[in-house]
Amino acid sequence: MSRTSLDCQTVKKMFIAGAQNLEAKKEWINELNVFPVPDGDTGTNMTLTILSAAKEVSSLSEPTFETLAKAISSGSLRGARGNSGVILSQLFRGFTKEIKGVEAVDGKIIARAFERAVETAYKAVMKPKEGTILTVAKGVAVKAMETAKKTDDLEIIFKEAIEHGDYILSQTPEMLPVLKQAGVVDSGGQGLMQVLKGAYNAFLGKETEFTPYEDIALDSQVVSETSDIDTADIKFGYCTEFIIMLEKHYDEEEERSFKAYLESIGDSLVVVSDDDIVKIHVHTNDPGLAIQKALTYGSLTRMKIDNMREEHHERLIKDAEKKAAEQKAADKAREEALRAKEPRKKYGFISVSIGDGINEIFNGLGVDYIIEGGQTMNPSTEDILNAIDSVNADTVYVFPNNKNIILAANQAETLVEDKKVIVIPSKTIPQGITAIINFIPEKSPEENAGNMIEEMNRVKTGQVTYAVRDTELDGFSVKENDIMGIGDTGIVSVGTDIKSATIDMIDSLIDEESELISIYYGADVTKEDADNIAAELKAKYTAVEFEVNYGGQPIYYYVVSVE
């Protein structure tokens, strides 16, 4: 029997299932990154974006389409990270505009919602590029509308739209040569398809094999329970966790019986039941007994058994690191509170940074608030909003310093009403540094923005890191663990050692107009290493000035600017 409409609870369930499916596939999507660098993060960015919305959606016990639409739109908008996450949030924003206020969703509403989603996302991107998540979304929307005109059966509409989306995704390498060269499909498009497929499976009533988003964080409990005891005091040595996919009768009486059994063979018991799954956490000396008993209720998934005595020392280290991070956060909060009490300034500056040395440089240039993240963890729109809120100034300049953060910064700019926010679209750390240096207090906000953008665009940037997989790209044959020099337009050098790849990269960036080379060395190389590279290049380019600065950035051995 065909289904022609969906109620609000079903749409809620489908959205959460879509989020869960994306979360389950995020590492696979990360690996589709065109550049074989260790910070490929499309899957992570999209997952964190949708989970921000899923958290709000999960809290709705009796949702209406109005409240559901608001939770999805607001949650994803504020949680958006990276270009792919921002575009995903805009797709949700457009989709929810069409469904809010309705009593039920039918095929035609779904098709119109897909169309509005695409329209909203395209408007949010200044220069939309085909062969990306936008193209895949558009393909899905076109097929959904085409099918909805022929039938009102939602299963057929969803099925055909998803199949066509997969086809469009498979064609993205033909639209973007860089994808074809790297031998991958568009990662953002793949992420979108995983959301749709997760939602479709929920529509079909298929069981999922991952933890519901509402589930409690058991891992943090384990640390707090065991971090302050000696290994000799650990009575039950194995931390055992698993999920039961229920296949047999399981009511409150059965749950009490099961809990009693687990308590008889261990301690630190946590049992979380939710419809057709049960999540178990128990400390025991015989994990097999817990597993055998659980198998009487159904099949098991997400099994995890850890020897707590072996991991005790690791946990102590992690606990110390956590406390240090908490102390750092507390110190930062105090600094922000003190700043808030200061008289309102005319101008303020916010910069994204990637290492403690870079942080010091930005602080020295007068930056009021540093958002740590950059390459390894793109900050969300909400992170940027919080930073803006903490800077007590009439005009606040935001320097993303990463092309994958600019959209999130632009999105934050549109949400601020009590102060003027100007995003300077810096794509690299050196661009951000140059832009700030060229700020002139006597000029108007608009004049400063134009001047900073003009000056930063004169800067050429190079970054050195290692390859995480084999690929053919930008005319280079790259092998896993090769060292790559990446310029503003792509890979410019490949080698087997850091020094030679870095020198080759800088050679490719220098021209007759180059006057200053700034080398920022990362956490995995030494000042001596950087000085040796600078000395060798200085002997070759006698008219060029060289500076060596500590950057402290992870993953990237060197970040270099050529001016």
XYZ file of C-alpha atoms in Angstrom:
563
model
C 0.000 0.000 0.000
C 1.494 3.348 -1.042
C 2.135 6.183 1.411
C 1.162 9.626 0.235
C 1.883 11.789 3.276
C 4.134 12.053 6.342
C 3.327 13.326 9.802
C 5.716 15.415 11.880
C 7.017 12.555 14.035
C 7.975 10.591 10.917
C 9.856 13.539 9.438
C 11.641 13.991 12.770
C 12.656 10.332 12.763
C 13.839 10.568 9.154
C 15.956 13.641 9.884
C 17.695 12.019 12.856
C 18.286 8.837 10.837
C 19.846 10.959 8.084
C 22.147 12.571 10.653
C 23.108 9.184 12.051
C 23.909 7.762 8.628
C 26.133 10.726 7.830
C 27.905 10.352 11.160
C 28.511 6.660 10.461
C 30.069 7.467 7.054
C 31.992 10.632 7.959
C 35.508 9.128 7.851
C 34.820 7.557 4.458
C 33.639 10.942 3.188
C 36.733 12.620 4.665
C 38.873 10.324 2.528
C 37.253 11.681 -0.648
C 39.151 14.949 -0.172
C 40.732 15.963 -3.496
C 44.033 16.849 -1.893
C 45.544 13.812 -0.121
C 46.276 15.872 2.996
C 45.736 14.666 6.581
C 43.111 17.314 7.351
C 40.408 16.276 4.875
C 37.348 17.224 6.882
C 34.256 17.434 4.665
C 32.607 14.491 6.431
C 33.453 15.865 9.850
C 32.197 19.367 9.016
C 28.917 18.120 7.569
C 28.411 15.731 10.491
C 28.985 18.405 13.143
C 26.624 20.703 11.249
C 23.747 18.225 11.070
C 24.306 16.930 14.617
C 23.918 20.478 15.917
C 20.449 20.442 14.372
C 19.764 16.848 15.448
C 20.413 17.840 19.053
C 17.646 20.445 18.872
C 15.332 18.122 16.960
C 15.843 15.333 19.501
C 14.679 17.616 22.310
C 11.238 18.052 20.685
C 8.930 15.544 22.357
C 5.752 16.724 20.640
C 6.940 18.568 17.549
C 4.840 20.493 15.073
C 6.126 21.235 11.602
C 6.660 24.814 12.793
C 8.885 23.829 15.740
C 10.608 21.073 13.771
C 11.453 23.455 10.940
C 12.848 25.989 13.399
C 14.988 23.363 15.174
C 16.466 22.064 11.922
C 17.105 25.503 10.446
C 18.438 27.200 13.579
C 20.497 24.243 14.770
C 22.215 23.664 11.438
C 22.710 27.379 10.793
C 24.550 27.983 14.069
C 26.412 24.689 13.982
C 27.594 25.034 10.370
C 31.300 24.335 9.817
C 33.289 24.545 6.611
C 31.924 25.305 3.162
C 30.165 21.959 2.908
C 28.536 22.428 6.315
C 27.358 25.936 5.500
C 25.862 24.775 2.187
C 24.158 21.861 3.968
C 22.694 24.287 6.518
C 21.374 26.465 3.697
C 19.774 23.429 2.041
C 18.012 22.685 5.334
C 17.051 26.327 5.723
C 15.359 26.387 2.325
C 13.718 22.992 2.828
C 12.221 23.964 6.183
C 10.777 27.208 4.799
C 8.503 25.071 2.657
C 7.339 22.610 5.315
C 6.763 24.900 8.292
C 3.130 25.548 8.988
C 1.772 22.506 7.127
C -0.281 19.753 8.765
C 1.303 16.928 6.763
C 3.914 16.563 4.029
C 2.980 15.003 0.680
C 4.979 14.400 -2.495
C 4.365 17.815 -4.012
C 5.388 19.599 -0.796
C 8.537 17.466 -0.622
C 9.397 18.319 -4.229
C 8.826 22.043 -3.653
C 10.899 21.864 -0.464
C 13.788 20.280 -2.385
C 13.551 23.028 -5.001
C 13.519 25.776 -2.377
C 16.462 24.138 -0.622
C 18.525 24.305 -3.814
C 17.450 27.879 -4.532
C 18.459 29.008 -1.015
C 21.829 27.229 -1.122
C 22.780 28.623 -4.536
C 22.003 32.157 -3.329
C 24.280 31.678 -0.315
C 27.347 30.900 -2.448
C 28.867 33.892 -4.202
C 30.275 31.885 -7.112
C 28.441 28.536 -7.290
C 30.497 25.805 -8.891
C 28.979 22.848 -10.692
C 30.209 19.353 -9.878
C 29.705 19.962 -6.165
C 27.082 19.319 -3.482
C 24.999 22.049 -5.142
C 24.816 20.099 -8.401
C 23.856 16.897 -6.609
C 21.145 18.701 -4.616
C 19.793 20.252 -7.811
C 19.647 16.823 -9.484
C 17.694 15.403 -6.556
C 15.263 18.328 -6.612
C 14.656 18.129 -10.370
C 13.925 14.395 -10.243
C 11.698 14.756 -7.155
C 9.547 17.378 -8.890
C 9.444 15.390 -12.120
C 8.323 12.244 -10.261
C 5.838 14.080 -8.019
C 3.995 15.231 -11.134
C 3.468 11.583 -12.126
C 2.660 9.951 -8.778
C 1.830 10.793 -5.186
C 3.540 7.637 -3.862
C 6.306 8.927 -1.586
C 8.336 5.735 -1.805
C 8.607 6.118 -5.576
C 9.410 9.830 -5.300
C 12.166 9.259 -2.725
C 13.592 6.224 -4.529
C 13.826 7.885 -7.932
C 15.201 11.132 -6.516
C 17.945 9.279 -4.609
C 18.839 7.077 -7.575
C 19.144 10.168 -9.764
C 21.190 11.916 -7.070
C 23.606 8.974 -7.086
C 23.861 9.248 -10.865
C 24.583 12.993 -10.724
C 27.173 12.320 -8.004
C 28.881 9.766 -10.251
C 29.113 12.447 -12.953
C 30.781 15.089 -10.774
C 34.291 14.052 -11.915
C 33.209 14.884 -15.472
C 32.166 18.375 -14.343
C 35.228 19.161 -12.224
C 38.543 18.044 -13.753
C 40.233 18.161 -10.345
C 37.869 15.402 -9.125
C 38.591 13.271 -12.172
C 42.303 13.761 -11.762
C 42.122 12.692 -8.119
C 39.809 9.771 -8.935
C 37.060 10.760 -6.499
C 33.483 12.039 -6.580
C 32.562 15.251 -4.794
C 32.767 14.662 -1.044
C 30.047 17.193 -0.174
C 27.681 15.578 -2.664
C 28.430 12.172 -1.187
C 27.683 13.523 2.282
C 24.307 14.843 1.116
C 23.426 11.487 -0.422
C 24.204 9.724 2.873
C 21.796 12.049 4.688
C 19.064 11.301 2.143
C 19.700 7.551 2.222
C 19.566 7.456 6.022
C 16.275 9.350 5.961
C 14.898 7.047 3.239
C 15.787 3.936 5.266
C 13.873 5.360 8.221
C 10.916 6.028 5.904
C 11.022 2.357 4.864
C 11.129 1.287 8.508
C 14.574 -0.270 8.264
C 16.546 -0.694 11.454
C 19.737 1.291 11.814
C 22.888 -0.062 13.416
C 24.131 3.005 15.208
C 23.376 4.708 18.481
C 20.446 7.141 18.616
C 21.589 10.758 18.792
C 19.876 11.177 22.159
C 22.052 8.452 23.711
C 24.122 9.399 26.726
C 27.910 9.697 26.545
C 29.044 6.600 28.395
C 32.745 7.080 27.697
C 32.959 10.209 29.847
C 31.337 8.348 32.725
C 33.931 5.597 32.526
C 36.772 8.090 32.793
C 35.264 9.817 35.808
C 34.678 6.504 37.549
C 38.149 5.085 37.066
C 40.559 8.000 36.802
C 41.008 8.501 40.530
C 41.682 4.903 41.596
C 44.747 2.710 41.580
C 44.842 -0.288 39.244
C 44.956 -2.561 42.293
C 41.532 -1.232 43.297
C 39.896 -2.206 40.003
C 37.657 -5.121 41.010
C 36.256 -5.794 37.545
C 38.873 -5.421 34.827
C 36.959 -5.217 31.535
C 34.862 -2.263 30.451
C 32.242 -3.879 28.216
C 29.876 -1.997 25.917
C 27.490 -3.126 23.186
C 24.106 -2.437 21.649
C 21.347 -5.043 21.467
C 19.138 -4.888 18.363
C 16.026 -6.338 19.997
C 14.426 -9.307 18.236
C 12.523 -10.861 21.155
C 10.152 -9.694 23.853
C 11.759 -7.103 26.147
C 9.607 -5.212 28.662
C 10.275 -3.550 32.004
C 10.270 -6.886 33.821
C 12.817 -8.336 31.390
C 14.948 -5.222 31.775
C 14.937 -5.567 35.573
C 15.927 -9.227 35.261
C 18.707 -8.414 32.803
C 20.044 -5.628 35.027
C 20.037 -7.952 38.045
C 22.066 -10.515 36.081
C 24.615 -7.936 34.956
C 24.940 -6.594 38.496
C 25.691 -10.143 39.674
C 28.731 -10.352 37.360
C 29.989 -6.759 37.495
C 29.470 -3.140 38.476
C 29.308 0.392 37.003
C 26.201 -0.696 35.146
C 24.370 1.589 32.716
C 21.423 0.296 30.678
C 19.727 2.642 28.182
C 16.610 1.306 26.442
C 14.977 3.018 23.479
C 12.246 1.245 21.514
C 13.983 -1.544 19.622
C 17.543 -1.140 20.913
C 19.285 -1.372 24.284
C 22.737 0.037 25.018
C 24.790 -1.646 27.736
C 27.833 -0.522 29.681
C 29.208 -2.774 32.445
C 32.521 -3.489 34.183
C 33.043 -7.233 34.533
C 35.741 -9.893 34.721
C 33.945 -12.065 32.147
C 32.587 -10.075 29.184
C 31.536 -13.329 27.539
C 28.828 -13.922 30.153
C 27.304 -10.483 29.523
C 27.417 -11.051 25.763
C 25.862 -14.533 25.972
C 22.984 -13.222 28.066
C 22.441 -10.281 25.711
C 22.247 -12.614 22.706
C 19.080 -14.127 24.168
C 17.322 -10.822 23.399
C 18.638 -10.177 19.886
C 21.688 -9.472 17.743
C 24.593 -7.326 18.939
C 26.415 -4.404 17.372
C 28.966 -1.713 18.374
C 30.751 -4.154 20.699
C 33.692 -2.711 22.622
C 35.765 -4.388 25.356
C 38.660 -2.555 27.030
C 41.140 -3.780 29.623
C 40.824 -1.023 32.229
C 44.054 -1.899 34.010
C 46.045 -1.397 30.812
C 44.200 1.782 29.942
C 44.222 3.258 33.441
C 47.466 5.184 32.931
C 46.302 6.475 29.563
C 43.140 7.725 31.205
C 45.144 9.541 33.857
C 47.034 11.332 31.097
C 43.816 12.175 29.263
C 42.269 13.384 32.493
C 45.207 15.707 33.090
C 44.926 17.008 29.524
C 41.202 17.544 30.006
C 41.766 19.496 33.207
C 44.406 21.612 31.466
C 41.972 22.347 28.632
C 39.253 23.236 31.144
C 41.641 25.579 32.938
C 42.558 27.195 29.619
C 38.871 27.659 28.801
C 38.243 29.154 32.248
C 41.142 31.575 31.808
C 39.799 32.582 28.409
C 36.319 33.130 29.866
C 37.787 35.408 32.544
C 39.660 37.376 29.885
C 36.445 37.788 27.898
C 34.563 38.931 30.998
C 37.224 41.554 31.669
C 37.095 42.688 28.035
C 33.321 43.060 28.252
C 33.738 45.531 31.125
C 36.118 47.707 29.107
C 34.775 50.803 27.300
C 33.399 50.070 23.837
C 36.072 50.485 21.158
C 35.744 51.792 17.640
C 37.350 48.717 16.066
C 37.897 45.090 17.109
C 39.616 42.118 15.484
C 38.879 38.387 15.460
C 41.239 35.922 13.816
C 41.215 32.178 13.262
C 44.577 30.653 14.141
C 46.307 27.270 13.868
C 49.078 27.147 16.470
C 50.395 28.761 19.642
C 53.159 30.617 17.802
C 50.676 32.030 15.291
C 48.451 32.974 18.236
C 51.258 35.090 19.706
C 51.814 36.820 16.378
C 48.133 37.740 16.105
C 48.062 38.893 19.736
C 51.059 41.096 19.021
C 49.194 42.642 16.098
C 46.313 43.640 18.390
C 43.820 40.864 17.685
C 41.139 40.866 20.402
C 39.886 37.295 20.061
C 41.566 34.238 18.593
C 39.485 31.281 17.425
C 41.675 28.213 17.465
C 40.890 25.664 14.781
C 41.796 26.473 11.224
C 42.885 23.482 9.172
C 42.346 20.695 11.674
C 38.941 21.766 12.992
C 36.949 24.439 11.209
C 35.062 26.639 13.690
C 31.289 26.757 13.435
C 29.104 29.746 12.727
C 28.210 29.749 16.426
C 31.892 29.791 17.430
C 32.331 32.905 15.308
C 29.145 34.474 16.711
C 30.388 33.892 20.265
C 33.674 35.549 19.372
C 31.883 38.557 17.867
C 29.710 38.830 20.959
C 32.769 38.951 23.214
C 34.497 41.781 21.323
C 33.144 45.092 22.630
C 33.546 47.259 19.538
C 31.390 49.182 17.063
C 33.023 47.509 14.060
C 34.472 43.997 14.254
C 36.730 42.605 11.543
C 36.808 38.817 11.158
C 39.762 37.079 9.492
C 38.875 33.426 8.621
C 42.401 32.671 7.293
C 41.101 29.561 5.553
C 38.960 29.316 2.418
C 36.831 26.663 4.124
C 35.837 29.049 6.940
C 34.838 32.106 4.901
C 31.240 30.968 4.313
C 30.702 30.278 8.022
C 32.075 33.737 8.828
C 29.801 35.341 6.231
C 26.857 33.467 7.720
C 27.735 34.761 11.191
C 27.940 38.315 9.814
C 24.302 38.151 8.668
C 23.122 37.115 12.145
C 24.647 40.018 14.109
C 22.530 43.119 14.703
C 24.177 45.129 17.492
C 27.496 45.887 15.792
C 28.994 46.176 12.328
C 30.800 43.007 11.258
C 33.151 42.933 8.275
C 34.562 39.615 7.070
C 37.928 39.998 5.370
C 38.014 36.856 3.152
C 41.557 35.780 3.987
C 42.254 32.249 2.745
C 45.538 31.652 4.586
C 47.319 32.676 7.778
C 49.854 34.858 5.873
C 46.995 36.677 4.144
C 45.392 37.359 7.518
C 48.646 38.689 8.982
C 49.217 40.982 5.998
C 45.642 42.257 6.131
C 45.862 43.184 9.820
C 49.233 44.891 9.353
C 47.640 47.118 6.717
C 44.802 48.323 8.948
C 44.823 52.134 9.268
C 42.742 53.474 12.223
C 42.077 56.833 10.564
C 40.280 55.263 7.595
C 36.597 54.298 7.469
C 35.579 50.652 7.953
C 34.867 50.271 4.229
C 38.137 51.913 3.174
C 40.069 49.669 5.533
C 38.310 46.564 4.232
C 39.136 47.447 0.633
C 42.756 48.246 1.472
C 43.304 45.097 3.546
C 41.808 42.867 0.856
C 43.934 44.504 -1.839
C 47.138 44.078 0.164
C 46.501 40.488 1.273
C 45.829 39.446 -2.323
C 49.428 40.346 -3.146
C 50.638 37.591 -0.805
C 51.510 34.141 -2.129
C 51.218 31.270 0.346
C 52.783 27.833 0.485
C 52.165 24.996 2.946
C 54.084 21.766 3.462
C 52.501 18.544 4.702
C 52.430 14.810 3.975
C 50.187 12.728 1.719
C 47.706 10.296 3.252
C 47.117 8.312 0.053
C 48.406 7.730 -3.474
C 47.019 10.024 -6.160
C 47.735 11.753 -9.467
C 47.148 15.482 -9.104
C 48.378 18.742 -10.635
C 50.836 16.841 -12.813
C 52.429 15.048 -9.863
C 52.388 11.364 -8.999
C 51.941 11.409 -5.222
C 52.568 8.377 -3.017
C 51.338 7.885 0.527
C 53.660 9.611 3.041
C 55.292 11.759 0.343
C 55.961 15.357 1.386
C 53.946 17.910 -0.595
C 54.342 21.639 -1.082
C 50.931 23.184 -1.767
C 50.608 26.673 -3.236
C 47.573 28.889 -3.720
C 46.458 26.980 -6.808
C 47.508 23.417 -6.026
C 50.477 21.113 -5.489
C 53.764 22.701 -6.562
C 56.333 20.236 -5.189
C 56.529 16.607 -4.101
C 59.471 14.865 -2.434
C 60.488 12.237 0.037
C 61.960 14.611 2.623
C 60.650 17.791 4.202
C 63.599 20.061 3.424
C 63.810 19.415 -0.311
C 60.025 19.617 -0.817
C 59.939 22.915 1.100
C 62.816 24.462 -0.872
C 61.290 23.329 -4.175
C 57.960 24.855 -3.134
C 59.507 28.207 -2.202
C 61.512 28.200 -5.448
C 58.236 27.931 -7.356
C 56.733 30.901 -5.478
C 59.601 33.363 -5.828
C 59.716 35.738 -8.807
C 61.565 38.957 -9.681
C 59.152 41.032 -7.563
C 59.578 38.978 -4.373
C 61.060 40.945 -1.482
C 60.208 39.106 1.742
C 59.862 35.408 2.572
C 58.327 34.566 5.965
C 58.682 30.971 7.150
C 56.419 29.770 9.990
C 57.638 26.418 11.278
C 55.241 23.932 12.823
C 55.117 21.700 15.868
C 56.873 18.781 14.149
C 60.028 20.601 13.009
C 62.652 22.678 14.820
C 63.904 26.235 14.489
C 67.230 24.797 13.392
C 65.491 22.979 10.533
C 63.768 26.203 9.471
C 66.975 28.260 9.775
C 68.824 25.782 7.543
C 66.172 26.114 4.857
C 66.253 29.924 5.099
C 70.074 29.975 4.914
C 70.153 27.768 1.810
C 67.565 29.933 0.065
C 69.272 33.187 1.166
C 72.459 32.058 -0.578
C 70.439 31.627 -3.775
C 68.250 34.735 -3.522
C 70.543 37.400 -2.116
C 68.152 40.301 -2.781
C 65.299 38.710 -0.834
C 64.836 39.119 2.928
C 63.994 36.008 4.971
C 62.207 35.779 8.323
C 61.813 32.638 10.446
C 58.954 32.539 12.955
C 57.612 29.860 15.274
C 54.087 28.908 14.210
C 53.486 25.783 16.271
C 50.844 24.511 13.833
C 50.091 20.773 13.668
C 50.054 18.721 10.431
C 51.701 21.438 8.323
C 55.489 21.413 8.758
C 55.819 24.878 7.268
C 53.542 27.730 6.271
C 55.339 30.199 4.013
C 54.419 33.635 2.694
C 56.049 35.343 -0.277
C 55.567 39.099 -0.657
